[in-house]
mmCIF file of C-alpha atoms in Angstrom:
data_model
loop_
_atom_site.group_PDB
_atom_site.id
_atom_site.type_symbol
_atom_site.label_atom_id
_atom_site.label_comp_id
_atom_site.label_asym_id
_atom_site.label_seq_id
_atom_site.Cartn_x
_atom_site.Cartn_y
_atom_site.Cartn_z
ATOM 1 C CA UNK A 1 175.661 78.978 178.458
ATOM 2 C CA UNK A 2 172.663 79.914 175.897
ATOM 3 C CA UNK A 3 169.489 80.377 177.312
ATOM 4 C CA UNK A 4 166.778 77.521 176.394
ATOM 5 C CA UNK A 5 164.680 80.388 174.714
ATOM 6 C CA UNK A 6 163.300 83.722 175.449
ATOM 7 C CA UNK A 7 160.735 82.741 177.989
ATOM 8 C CA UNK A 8 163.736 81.102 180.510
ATOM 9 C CA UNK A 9 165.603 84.525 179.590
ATOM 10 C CA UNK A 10 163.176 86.542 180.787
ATOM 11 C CA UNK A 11 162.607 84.681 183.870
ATOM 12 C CA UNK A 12 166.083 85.286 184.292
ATOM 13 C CA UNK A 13 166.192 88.344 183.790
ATOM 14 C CA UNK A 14 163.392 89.655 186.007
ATOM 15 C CA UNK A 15 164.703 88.124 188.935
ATOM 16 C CA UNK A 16 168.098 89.924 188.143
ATOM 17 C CA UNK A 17 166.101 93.639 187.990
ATOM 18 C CA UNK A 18 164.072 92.272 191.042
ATOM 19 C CA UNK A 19 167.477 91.765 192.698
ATOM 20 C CA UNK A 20 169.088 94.908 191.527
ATOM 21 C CA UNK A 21 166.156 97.169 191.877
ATOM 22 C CA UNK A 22 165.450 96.106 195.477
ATOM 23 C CA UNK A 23 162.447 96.598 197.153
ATOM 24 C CA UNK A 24 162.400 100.516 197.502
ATOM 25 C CA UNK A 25 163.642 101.463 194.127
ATOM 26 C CA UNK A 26 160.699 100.365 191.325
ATOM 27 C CA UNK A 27 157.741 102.993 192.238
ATOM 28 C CA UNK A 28 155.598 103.373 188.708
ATOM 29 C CA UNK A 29 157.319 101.007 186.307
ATOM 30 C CA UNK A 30 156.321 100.842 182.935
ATOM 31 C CA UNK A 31 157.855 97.864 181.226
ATOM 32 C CA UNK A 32 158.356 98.697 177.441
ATOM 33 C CA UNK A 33 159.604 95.314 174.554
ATOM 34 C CA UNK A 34 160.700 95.455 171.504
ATOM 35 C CA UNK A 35 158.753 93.520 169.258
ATOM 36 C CA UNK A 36 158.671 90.927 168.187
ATOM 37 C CA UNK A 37 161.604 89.328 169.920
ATOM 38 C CA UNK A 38 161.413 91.215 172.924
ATOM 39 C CA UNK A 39 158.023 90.832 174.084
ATOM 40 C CA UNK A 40 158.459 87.106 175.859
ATOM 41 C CA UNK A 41 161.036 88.361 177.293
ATOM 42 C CA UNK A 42 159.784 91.564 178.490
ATOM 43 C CA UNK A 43 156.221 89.233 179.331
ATOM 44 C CA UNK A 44 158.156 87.722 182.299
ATOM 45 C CA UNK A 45 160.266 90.684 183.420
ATOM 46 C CA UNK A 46 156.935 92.394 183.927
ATOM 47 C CA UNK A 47 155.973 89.647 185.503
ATOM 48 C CA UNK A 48 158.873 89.857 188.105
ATOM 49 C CA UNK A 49 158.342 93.485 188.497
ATOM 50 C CA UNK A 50 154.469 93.322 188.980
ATOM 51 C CA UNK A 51 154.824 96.085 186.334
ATOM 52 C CA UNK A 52 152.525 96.903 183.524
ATOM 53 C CA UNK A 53 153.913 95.949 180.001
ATOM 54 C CA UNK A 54 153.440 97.290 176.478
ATOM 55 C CA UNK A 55 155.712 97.683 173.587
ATOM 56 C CA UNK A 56 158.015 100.389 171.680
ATOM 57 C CA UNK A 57 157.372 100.024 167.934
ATOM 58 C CA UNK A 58 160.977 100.431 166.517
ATOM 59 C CA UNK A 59 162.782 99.001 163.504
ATOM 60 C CA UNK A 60 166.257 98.867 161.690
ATOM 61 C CA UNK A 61 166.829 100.309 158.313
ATOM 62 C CA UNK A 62 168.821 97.850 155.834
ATOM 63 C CA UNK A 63 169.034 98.001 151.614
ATOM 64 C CA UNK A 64 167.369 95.318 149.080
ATOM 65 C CA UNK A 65 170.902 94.631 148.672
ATOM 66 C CA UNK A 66 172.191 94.090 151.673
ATOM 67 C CA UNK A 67 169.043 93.330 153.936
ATOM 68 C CA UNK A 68 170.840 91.635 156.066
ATOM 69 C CA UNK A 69 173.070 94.327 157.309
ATOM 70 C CA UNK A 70 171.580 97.250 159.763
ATOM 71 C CA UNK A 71 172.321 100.587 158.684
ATOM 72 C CA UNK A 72 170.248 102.783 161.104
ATOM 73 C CA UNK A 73 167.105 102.213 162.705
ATOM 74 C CA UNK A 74 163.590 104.532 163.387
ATOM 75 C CA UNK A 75 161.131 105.333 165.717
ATOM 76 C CA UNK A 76 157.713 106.367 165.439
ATOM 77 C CA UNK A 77 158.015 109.870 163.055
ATOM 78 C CA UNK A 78 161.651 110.280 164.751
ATOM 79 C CA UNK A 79 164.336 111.171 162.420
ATOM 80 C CA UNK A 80 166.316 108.023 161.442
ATOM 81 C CA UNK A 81 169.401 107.051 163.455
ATOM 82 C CA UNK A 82 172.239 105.982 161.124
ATOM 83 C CA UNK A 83 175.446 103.847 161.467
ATOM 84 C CA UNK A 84 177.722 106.144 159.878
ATOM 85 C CA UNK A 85 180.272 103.800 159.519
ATOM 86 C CA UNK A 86 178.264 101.380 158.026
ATOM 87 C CA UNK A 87 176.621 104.067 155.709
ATOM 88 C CA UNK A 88 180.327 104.595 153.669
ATOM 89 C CA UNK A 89 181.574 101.530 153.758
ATOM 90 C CA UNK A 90 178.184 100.406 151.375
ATOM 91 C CA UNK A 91 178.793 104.351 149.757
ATOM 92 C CA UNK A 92 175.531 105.010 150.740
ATOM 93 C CA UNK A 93 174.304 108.275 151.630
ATOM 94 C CA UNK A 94 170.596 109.481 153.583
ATOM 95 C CA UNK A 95 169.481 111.170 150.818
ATOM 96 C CA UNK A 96 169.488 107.929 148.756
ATOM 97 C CA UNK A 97 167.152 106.155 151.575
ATOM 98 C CA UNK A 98 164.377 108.354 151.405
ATOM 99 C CA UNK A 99 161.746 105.634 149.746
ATOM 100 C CA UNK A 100 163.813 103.031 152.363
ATOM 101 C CA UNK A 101 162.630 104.802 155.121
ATOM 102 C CA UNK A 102 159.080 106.013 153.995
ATOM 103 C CA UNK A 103 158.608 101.716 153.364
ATOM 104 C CA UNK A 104 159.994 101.030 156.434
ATOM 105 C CA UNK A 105 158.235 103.566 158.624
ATOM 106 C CA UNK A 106 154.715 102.380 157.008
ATOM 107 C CA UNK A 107 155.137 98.879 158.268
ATOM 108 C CA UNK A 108 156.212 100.100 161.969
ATOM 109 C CA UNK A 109 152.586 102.332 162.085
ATOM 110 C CA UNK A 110 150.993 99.177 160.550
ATOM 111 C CA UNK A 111 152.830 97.114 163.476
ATOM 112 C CA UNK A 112 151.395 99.613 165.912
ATOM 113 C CA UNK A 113 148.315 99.734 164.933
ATOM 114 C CA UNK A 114 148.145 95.789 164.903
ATOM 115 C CA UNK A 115 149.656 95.666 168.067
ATOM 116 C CA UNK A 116 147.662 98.546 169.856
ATOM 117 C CA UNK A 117 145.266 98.871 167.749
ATOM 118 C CA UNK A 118 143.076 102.450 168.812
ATOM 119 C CA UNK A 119 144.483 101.946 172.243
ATOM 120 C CA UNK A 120 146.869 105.703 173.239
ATOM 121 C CA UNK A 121 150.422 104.417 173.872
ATOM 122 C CA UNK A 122 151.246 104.770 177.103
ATOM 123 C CA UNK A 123 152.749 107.955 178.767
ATOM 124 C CA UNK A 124 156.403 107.608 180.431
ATOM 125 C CA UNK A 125 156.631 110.965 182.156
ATOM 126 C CA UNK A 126 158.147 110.750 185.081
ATOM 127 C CA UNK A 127 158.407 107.159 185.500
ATOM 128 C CA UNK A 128 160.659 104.276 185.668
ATOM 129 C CA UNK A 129 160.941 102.738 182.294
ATOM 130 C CA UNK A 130 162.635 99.194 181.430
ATOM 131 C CA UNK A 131 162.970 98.629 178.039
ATOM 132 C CA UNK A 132 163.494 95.322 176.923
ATOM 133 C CA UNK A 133 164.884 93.285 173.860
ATOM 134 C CA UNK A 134 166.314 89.853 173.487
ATOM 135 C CA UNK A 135 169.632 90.624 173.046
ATOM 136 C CA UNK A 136 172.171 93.744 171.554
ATOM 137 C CA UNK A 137 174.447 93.384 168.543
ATOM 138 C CA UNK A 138 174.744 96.735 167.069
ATOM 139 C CA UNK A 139 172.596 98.162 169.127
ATOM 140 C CA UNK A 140 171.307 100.734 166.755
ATOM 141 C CA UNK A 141 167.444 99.939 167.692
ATOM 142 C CA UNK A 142 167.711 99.910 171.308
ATOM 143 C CA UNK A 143 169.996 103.410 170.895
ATOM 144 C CA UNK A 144 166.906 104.696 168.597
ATOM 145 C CA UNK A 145 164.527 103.773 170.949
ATOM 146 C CA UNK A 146 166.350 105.469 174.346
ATOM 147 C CA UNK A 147 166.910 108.746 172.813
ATOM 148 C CA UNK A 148 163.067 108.759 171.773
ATOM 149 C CA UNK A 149 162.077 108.012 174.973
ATOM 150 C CA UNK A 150 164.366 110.161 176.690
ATOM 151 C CA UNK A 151 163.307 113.129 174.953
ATOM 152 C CA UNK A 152 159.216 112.192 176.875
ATOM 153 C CA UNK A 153 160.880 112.693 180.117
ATOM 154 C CA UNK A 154 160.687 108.992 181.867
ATOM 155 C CA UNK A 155 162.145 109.299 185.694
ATOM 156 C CA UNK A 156 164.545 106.617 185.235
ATOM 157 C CA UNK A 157 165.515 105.342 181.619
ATOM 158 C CA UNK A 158 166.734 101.389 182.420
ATOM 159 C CA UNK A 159 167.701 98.931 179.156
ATOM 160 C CA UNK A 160 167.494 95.624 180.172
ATOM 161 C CA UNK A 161 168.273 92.455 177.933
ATOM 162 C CA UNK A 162 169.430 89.134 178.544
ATOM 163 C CA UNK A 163 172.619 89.145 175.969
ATOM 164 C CA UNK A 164 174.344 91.630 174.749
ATOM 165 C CA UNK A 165 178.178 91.844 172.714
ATOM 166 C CA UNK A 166 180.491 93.362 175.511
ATOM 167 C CA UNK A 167 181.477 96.359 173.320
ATOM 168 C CA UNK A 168 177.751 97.588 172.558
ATOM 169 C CA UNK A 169 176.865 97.361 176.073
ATOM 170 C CA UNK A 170 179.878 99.356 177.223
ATOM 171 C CA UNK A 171 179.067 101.400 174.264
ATOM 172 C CA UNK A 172 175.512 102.223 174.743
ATOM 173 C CA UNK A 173 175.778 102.989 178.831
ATOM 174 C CA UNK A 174 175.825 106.960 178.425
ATOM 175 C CA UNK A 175 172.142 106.472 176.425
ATOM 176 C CA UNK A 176 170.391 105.351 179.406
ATOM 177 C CA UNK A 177 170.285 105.368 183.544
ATOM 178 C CA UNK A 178 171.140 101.674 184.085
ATOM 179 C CA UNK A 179 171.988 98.918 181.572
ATOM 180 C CA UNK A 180 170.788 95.353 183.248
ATOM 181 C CA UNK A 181 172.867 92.570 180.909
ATOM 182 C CA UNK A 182 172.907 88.762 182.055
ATOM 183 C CA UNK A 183 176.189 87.691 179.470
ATOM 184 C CA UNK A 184 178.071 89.493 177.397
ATOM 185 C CA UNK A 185 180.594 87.554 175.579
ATOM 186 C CA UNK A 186 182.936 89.307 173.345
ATOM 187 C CA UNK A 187 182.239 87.948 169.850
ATOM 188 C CA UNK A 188 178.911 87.887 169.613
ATOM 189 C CA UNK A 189 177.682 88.075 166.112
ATOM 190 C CA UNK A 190 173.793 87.145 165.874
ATOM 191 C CA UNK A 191 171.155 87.256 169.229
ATOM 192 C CA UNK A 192 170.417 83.635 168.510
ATOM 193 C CA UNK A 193 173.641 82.184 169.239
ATOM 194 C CA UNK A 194 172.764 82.339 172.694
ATOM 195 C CA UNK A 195 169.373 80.992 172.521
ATOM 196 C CA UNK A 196 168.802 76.978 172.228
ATOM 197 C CA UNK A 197 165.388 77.966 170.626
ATOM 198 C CA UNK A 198 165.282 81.111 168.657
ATOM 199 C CA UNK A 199 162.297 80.895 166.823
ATOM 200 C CA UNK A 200 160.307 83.759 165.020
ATOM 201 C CA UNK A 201 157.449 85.594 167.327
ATOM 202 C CA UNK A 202 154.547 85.640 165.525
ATOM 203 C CA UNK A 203 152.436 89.044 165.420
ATOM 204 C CA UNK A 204 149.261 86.938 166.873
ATOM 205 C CA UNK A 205 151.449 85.615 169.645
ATOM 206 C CA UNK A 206 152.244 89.334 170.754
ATOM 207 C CA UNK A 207 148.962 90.427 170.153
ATOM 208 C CA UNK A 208 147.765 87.773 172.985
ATOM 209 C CA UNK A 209 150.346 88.397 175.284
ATOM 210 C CA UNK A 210 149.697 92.433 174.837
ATOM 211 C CA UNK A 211 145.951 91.735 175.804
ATOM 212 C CA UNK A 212 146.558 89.197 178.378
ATOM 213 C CA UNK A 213 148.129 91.909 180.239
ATOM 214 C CA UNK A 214 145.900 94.722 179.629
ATOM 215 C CA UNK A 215 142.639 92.501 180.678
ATOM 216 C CA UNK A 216 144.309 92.200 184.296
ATOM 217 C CA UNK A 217 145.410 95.962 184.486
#
């Protein structure tokens, strides 16, 4: 059944991690979303948790032709991550998506900085991180943004969304510690088909719920 929209599914969802997690298992959390969609959900899982919250500035990587279509995905100054499949199907290779990328990796620092502003983003050595989106389809950005955080050293790496298509969340298990996924029917296509209300998140909406969170820290 789709969720009414992303606050219900992250209401959901943070009782699940509460559930899972018990009561001796989430020492030092550090709640991480992926904007934009991910941050009401990852508002209420923090919530749950009693866990700080900030976000993970990450992005896919698509043509002017086919925007539509994902081919790999960035982090911060990280190399790009690239569907390989997807990549010769469109005869396409990374050489070609140099000005891609450099576009695309300007907006994500311009994201950050709107987002964070001259606030340091936060450290996850040695601690628990959850990172949150609204749902998995290729899962390209969520893959992007595990390996980049793996490689700061968190404690325990958990990806937690409420939807996900089956074969990307069996798929994506070996990139983190624990995968938390409410559904996952087999033929999902788009996030929003399990969402009643799937509206964009605007960047002033994050920027409130960012701050609302940081005043109270």
């Amino acid at each position: 059944m789709p969720f009414p929209d992303r606050t219900h599914a992250g209401q959901a969802l943070g009782l699940r991690l509460v559930e899972w997690a018990g009561p001796d298992h989430l020492g030092n959390v550090l709640v991480l979303a992926l904007p934009p969609g991910g941050v009401p959900v990852a508002s209420e899982v923090a919530r749950a948790l009693h866990a700080p919250l900030d976000v993970l500035i990450a992005g896919e990587i698509s043509t002017p032709i086919r925007p539509e279509t994902p081919i790999g995905a960035i982090v911060a100054d990280d190399p790009p991550l690239y569907d390989r499949r997807s990549l010769a199907m469109m005869h396409l290779s990374e050489d070609r998506l140099g000005d891609v990328v450099v576009h695309r990796r300007n907006e994500l620092h311009r994201l950050e900085y709107l987002y964070r502003g001259r606030r340091p983003p936060p450290s996850v050595g040695g601690r628990t991180v959850v990172l949150v989106d609204d749902g998995l389809t290729t899962g390209l950005t969520a893959t992007a943004a595990l390996r980049f955080l793996r490689r700061h050293g968190p404690a325990r790496l958990v990806l937690a969304v409420p939807v996900g298509a089956a074969r990307t969340v069996t798929a994506m298990r070996p990139e983190c510690d624990d995968l938390v996924c409410l559904e996952q029917p087999p033929g999902l296509h788009m996030v929003g088909e399990w969402y009643e209300d799937f509206g964009q998140v605007p960047d002033l909406q994050i920027t409130k719920t960012l701050h609302a969170f940081h005043a109270t820290a």
